[in-house]
Coordinates of C-alpha atoms and ligand atoms in Angstrom, one line a residue:
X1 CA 10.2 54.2 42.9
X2 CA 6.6 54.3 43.2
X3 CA 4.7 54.3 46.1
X4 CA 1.6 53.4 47.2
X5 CA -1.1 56.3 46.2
X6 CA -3.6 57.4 48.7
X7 CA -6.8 59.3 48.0
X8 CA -8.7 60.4 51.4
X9 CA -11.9 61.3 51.4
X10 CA -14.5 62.8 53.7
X11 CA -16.5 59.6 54.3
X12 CA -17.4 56.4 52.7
X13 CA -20.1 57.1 50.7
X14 CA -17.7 59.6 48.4
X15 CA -14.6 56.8 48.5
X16 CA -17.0 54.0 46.9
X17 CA -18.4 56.4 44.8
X18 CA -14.8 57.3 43.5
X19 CA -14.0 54.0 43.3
X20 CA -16.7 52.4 41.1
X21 CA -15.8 55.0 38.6
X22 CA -12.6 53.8 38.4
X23 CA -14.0 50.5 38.0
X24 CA -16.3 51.8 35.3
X25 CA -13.1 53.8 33.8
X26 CA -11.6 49.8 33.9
X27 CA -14.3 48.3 31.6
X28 CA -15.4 50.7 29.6
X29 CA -11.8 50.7 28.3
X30 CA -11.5 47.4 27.9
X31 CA -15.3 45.8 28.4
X32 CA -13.9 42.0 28.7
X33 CA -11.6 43.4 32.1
X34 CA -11.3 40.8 34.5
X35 CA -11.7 41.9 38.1
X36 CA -11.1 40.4 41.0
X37 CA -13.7 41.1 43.9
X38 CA -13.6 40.8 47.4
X39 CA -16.2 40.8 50.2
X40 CA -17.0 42.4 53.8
X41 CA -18.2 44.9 55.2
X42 CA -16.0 47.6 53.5
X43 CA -16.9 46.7 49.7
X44 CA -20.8 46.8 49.7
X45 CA -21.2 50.9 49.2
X46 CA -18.5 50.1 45.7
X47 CA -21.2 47.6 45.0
X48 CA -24.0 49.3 45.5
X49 CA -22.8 52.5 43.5
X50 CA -22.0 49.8 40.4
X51 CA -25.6 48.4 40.5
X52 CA -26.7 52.2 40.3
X53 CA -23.8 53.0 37.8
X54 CA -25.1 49.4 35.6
X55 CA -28.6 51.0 36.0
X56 CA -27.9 54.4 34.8
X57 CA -26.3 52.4 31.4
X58 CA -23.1 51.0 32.4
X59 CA -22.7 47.0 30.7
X60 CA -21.0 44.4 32.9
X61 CA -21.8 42.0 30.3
X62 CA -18.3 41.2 28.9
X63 CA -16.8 40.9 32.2
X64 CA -15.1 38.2 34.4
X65 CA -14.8 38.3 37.9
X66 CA -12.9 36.3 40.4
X67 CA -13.5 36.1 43.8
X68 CA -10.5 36.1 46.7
X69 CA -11.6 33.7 49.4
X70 CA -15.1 31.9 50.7
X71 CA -15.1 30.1 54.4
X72 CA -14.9 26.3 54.8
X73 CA -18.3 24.3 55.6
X74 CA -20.4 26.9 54.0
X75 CA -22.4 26.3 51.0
X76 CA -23.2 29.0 48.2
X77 CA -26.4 29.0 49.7
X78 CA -25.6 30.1 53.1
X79 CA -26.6 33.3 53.5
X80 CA -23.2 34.0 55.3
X81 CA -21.2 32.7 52.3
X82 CA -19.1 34.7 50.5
X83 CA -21.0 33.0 47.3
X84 CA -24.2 34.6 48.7
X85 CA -22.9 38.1 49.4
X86 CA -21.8 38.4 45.8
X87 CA -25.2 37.6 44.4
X88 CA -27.0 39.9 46.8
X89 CA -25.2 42.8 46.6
X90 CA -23.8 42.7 42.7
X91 CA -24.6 39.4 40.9
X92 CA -28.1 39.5 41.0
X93 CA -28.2 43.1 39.6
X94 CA -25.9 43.6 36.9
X95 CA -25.5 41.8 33.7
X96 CA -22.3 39.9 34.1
X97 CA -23.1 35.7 32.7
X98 CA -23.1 33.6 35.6
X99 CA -20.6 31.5 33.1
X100 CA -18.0 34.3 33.9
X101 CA -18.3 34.8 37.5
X102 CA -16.0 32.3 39.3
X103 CA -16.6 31.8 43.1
X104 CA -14.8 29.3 45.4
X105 CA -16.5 26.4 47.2
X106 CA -16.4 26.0 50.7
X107 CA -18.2 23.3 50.9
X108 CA -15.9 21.3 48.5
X109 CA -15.6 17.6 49.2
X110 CA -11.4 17.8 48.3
X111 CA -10.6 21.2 49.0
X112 CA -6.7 20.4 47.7
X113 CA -8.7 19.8 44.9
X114 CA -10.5 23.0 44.6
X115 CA -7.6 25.3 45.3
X116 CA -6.2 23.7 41.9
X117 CA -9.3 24.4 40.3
X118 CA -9.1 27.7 41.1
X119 CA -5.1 28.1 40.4
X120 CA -6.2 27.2 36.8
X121 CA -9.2 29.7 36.6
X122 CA -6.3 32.3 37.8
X123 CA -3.5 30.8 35.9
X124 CA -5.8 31.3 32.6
X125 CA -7.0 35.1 33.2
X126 CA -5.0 38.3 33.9
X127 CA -6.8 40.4 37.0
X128 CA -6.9 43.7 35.5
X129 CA -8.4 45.4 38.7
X130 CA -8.2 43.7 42.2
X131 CA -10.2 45.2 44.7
X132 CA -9.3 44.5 48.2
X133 CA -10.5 45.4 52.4
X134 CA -7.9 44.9 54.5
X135 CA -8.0 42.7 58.2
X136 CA -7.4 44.8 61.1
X137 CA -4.4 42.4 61.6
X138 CA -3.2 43.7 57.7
X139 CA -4.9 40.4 56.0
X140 CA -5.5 40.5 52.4
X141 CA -8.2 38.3 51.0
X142 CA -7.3 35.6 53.7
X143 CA -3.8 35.8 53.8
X144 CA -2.9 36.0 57.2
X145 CA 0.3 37.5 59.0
X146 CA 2.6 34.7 59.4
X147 CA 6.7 34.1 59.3
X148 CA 5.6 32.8 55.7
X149 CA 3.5 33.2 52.9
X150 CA 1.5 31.5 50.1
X151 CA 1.4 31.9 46.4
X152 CA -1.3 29.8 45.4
X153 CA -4.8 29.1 46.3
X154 CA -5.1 27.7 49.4
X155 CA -6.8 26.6 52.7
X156 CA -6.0 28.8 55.6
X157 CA -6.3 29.2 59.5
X158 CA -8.3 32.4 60.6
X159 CA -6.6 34.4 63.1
X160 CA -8.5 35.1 66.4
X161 CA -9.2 38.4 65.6
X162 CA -10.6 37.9 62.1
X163 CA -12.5 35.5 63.5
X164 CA -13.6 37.8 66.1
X165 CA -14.4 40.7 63.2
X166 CA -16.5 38.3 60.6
X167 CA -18.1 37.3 64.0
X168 CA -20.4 40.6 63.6
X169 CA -22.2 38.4 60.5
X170 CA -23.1 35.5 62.4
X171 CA -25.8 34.6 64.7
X172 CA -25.3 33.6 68.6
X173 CA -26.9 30.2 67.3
X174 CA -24.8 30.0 63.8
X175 CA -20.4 29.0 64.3
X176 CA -18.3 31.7 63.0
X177 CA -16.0 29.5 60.6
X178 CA -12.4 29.1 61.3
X179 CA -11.0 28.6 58.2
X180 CA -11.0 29.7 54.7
X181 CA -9.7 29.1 51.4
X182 CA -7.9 31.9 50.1
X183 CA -6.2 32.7 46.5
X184 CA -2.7 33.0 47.5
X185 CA -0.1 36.6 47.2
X186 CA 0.4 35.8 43.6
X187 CA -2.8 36.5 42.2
X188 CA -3.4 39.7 43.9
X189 CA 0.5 40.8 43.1
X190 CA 0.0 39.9 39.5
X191 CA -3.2 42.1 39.3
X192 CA -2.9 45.0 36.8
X193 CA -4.2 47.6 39.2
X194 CA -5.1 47.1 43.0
X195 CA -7.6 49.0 44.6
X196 CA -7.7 48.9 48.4
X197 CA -10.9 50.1 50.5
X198 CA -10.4 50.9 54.3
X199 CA -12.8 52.8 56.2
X200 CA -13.2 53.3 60.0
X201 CA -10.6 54.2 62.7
X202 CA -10.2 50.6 63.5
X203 CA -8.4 50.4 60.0
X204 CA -6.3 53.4 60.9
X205 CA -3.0 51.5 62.5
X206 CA -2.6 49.4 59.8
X207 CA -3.1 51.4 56.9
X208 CA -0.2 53.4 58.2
X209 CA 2.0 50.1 58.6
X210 CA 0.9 49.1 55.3
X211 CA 2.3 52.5 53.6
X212 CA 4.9 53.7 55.2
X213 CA 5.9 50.7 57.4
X214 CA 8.3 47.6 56.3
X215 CA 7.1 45.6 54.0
X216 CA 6.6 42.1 56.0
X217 CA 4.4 39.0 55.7
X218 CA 3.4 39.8 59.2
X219 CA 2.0 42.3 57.4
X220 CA 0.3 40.8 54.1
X221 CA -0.8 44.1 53.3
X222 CA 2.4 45.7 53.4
X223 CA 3.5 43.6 50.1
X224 CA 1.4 45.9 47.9
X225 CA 4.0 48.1 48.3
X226 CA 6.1 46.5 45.6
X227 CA 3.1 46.7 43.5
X228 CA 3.7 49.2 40.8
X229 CA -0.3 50.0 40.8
X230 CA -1.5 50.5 43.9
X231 CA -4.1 52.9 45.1
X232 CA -5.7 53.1 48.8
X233 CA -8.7 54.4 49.1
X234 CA -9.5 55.5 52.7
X235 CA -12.3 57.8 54.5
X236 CA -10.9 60.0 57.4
X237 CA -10.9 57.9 60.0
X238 CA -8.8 54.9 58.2
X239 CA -6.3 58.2 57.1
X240 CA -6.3 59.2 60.8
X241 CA -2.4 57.8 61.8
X242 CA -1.2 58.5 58.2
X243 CA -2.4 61.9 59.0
X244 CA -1.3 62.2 62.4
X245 CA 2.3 61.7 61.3
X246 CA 2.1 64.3 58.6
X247 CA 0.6 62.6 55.5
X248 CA -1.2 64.8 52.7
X249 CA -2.3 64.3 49.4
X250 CA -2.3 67.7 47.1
X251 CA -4.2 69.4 49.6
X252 CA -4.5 68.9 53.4
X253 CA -8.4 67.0 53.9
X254 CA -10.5 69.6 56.0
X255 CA -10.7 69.8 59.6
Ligands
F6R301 C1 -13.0 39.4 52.1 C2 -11.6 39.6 52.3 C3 -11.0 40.2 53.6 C4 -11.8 41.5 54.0 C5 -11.2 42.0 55.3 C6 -11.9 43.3 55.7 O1 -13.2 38.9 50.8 O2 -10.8 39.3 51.4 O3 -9.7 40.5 53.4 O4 -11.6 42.4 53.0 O5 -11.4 41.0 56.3 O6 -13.3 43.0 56.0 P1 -14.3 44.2 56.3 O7 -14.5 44.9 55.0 O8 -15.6 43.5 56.7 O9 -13.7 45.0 57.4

């Protein structure tokens, strides 16, 4: 059986490194690799080391993206949009064709409708690497823990406490949004290769539940677990419980 892989490093800055040369590794062998891309806080050092990577020589040109979720009400112009985030921190810097990046609308007059749109985008591509944070709650894009889950795109309540993390983005003045639409546990399941990026201690509980504990959709995260490709990338900190109870890769990460 395989099992989750986890690669700790000593910070951040070294994890998103590692991981955008996987993501390199990804399209230089097949330049046309769809990936699919999530936002955050955790994602933006990846990002950043692929503009570098794109600068240093590295063409994005062949490849698709998909994004995982985008809050209600906003518009891809809100500068707290998911839409927006992409374009500052990687769109607007690399060469992928703005025909092949595919973003959900919040601001969607028939949001039923959208979710189909986007089921057809997914239905038509295979996601040959997903990257994905993780909620403190063990959310994945915005699938949140509940006594069931959803395969498809759709439109989703945010739990008080991811509500209460994204809340860090907005102003006093601006309303945190309470709901999302999300692409459902299929299109992250049926994902090639699944790269997941947790850093800080806060992250720590859950990354341990995810890995070693049951899988459950209380737990979306913990679902990756009958991924056959899945890798965790994690800085100290996020590592801390898997440590504490006696977790090592190859060799023990320094004190
Ligand atoms: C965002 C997403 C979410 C975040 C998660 C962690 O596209 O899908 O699942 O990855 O909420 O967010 P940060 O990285 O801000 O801690």
């Amino acid at each position: 059986m395989r099992k989750i892989q986890v690669r700790i490093f000593d910070n951040a800055e070294t994890a998103a490194v590692y991981s955008a040369a996987i993501v390199e590794q990804v399209i230089r062998s097949k330049p046309k690799s769809v990936l699919g891309l999530a936002t955050g806080s955790t994602p933006i050092a990846l990002y950043k080391q692929l503009v570098d990577f794109h600068r240093s020589g590295l063409s994005m040109a062949g490849v698709t993206t998909i994004n995982l979720d985008e809050y209600v009400g906003l518009a891809p112009d809100h500068p707290q949009s998911y839409s927006y985030y992409m374009h500052h921190h990687l769109f607007d810097h690399v060469d992928i064709p703005e025909s092949q990046i595919h973003l959900l609308r919040g601001d969607a007059e028939d949001l039923e409708q959208e979710c189909q749109r986007y089921d057809n985008i997914i239905r038509s591509h295979t996601i040959d690497l997903q990257i994905l944070g993780i909620g403190v709650n063990g959310h994945i894009g915005f699938n949140e823990p509940d006594s069931a889950l959803k395969a498809n795109t759709h439109v989703v309540q945010l739990a008080p406490e991811t509500i209460q993390a994204n809340s860090r983005f907005f102003t006093a003045e601006e309303t945190v949004p309470t709901q999302a639409i999300t692409v459902g546990l299929q299109a992250i399941l049926l994902a090639k290769q699944v790269l997941l990026l947790a850093f800080g201690k806060e992250k720590a509980k859950v990354i341990y539940e995810a890995v070693k504990g049951d899988v459950r959709t209380s737990l979306p995260a913990s679902l990756l677990q009958v991924h056959p490709n899945v890798t965790f990338v994690l800085d100290r900190a996020a590592a801390e419980v898997l440590i504490e109870h006696g977790f090592y890769t190859s060799t023990p990460p320094r004190a």
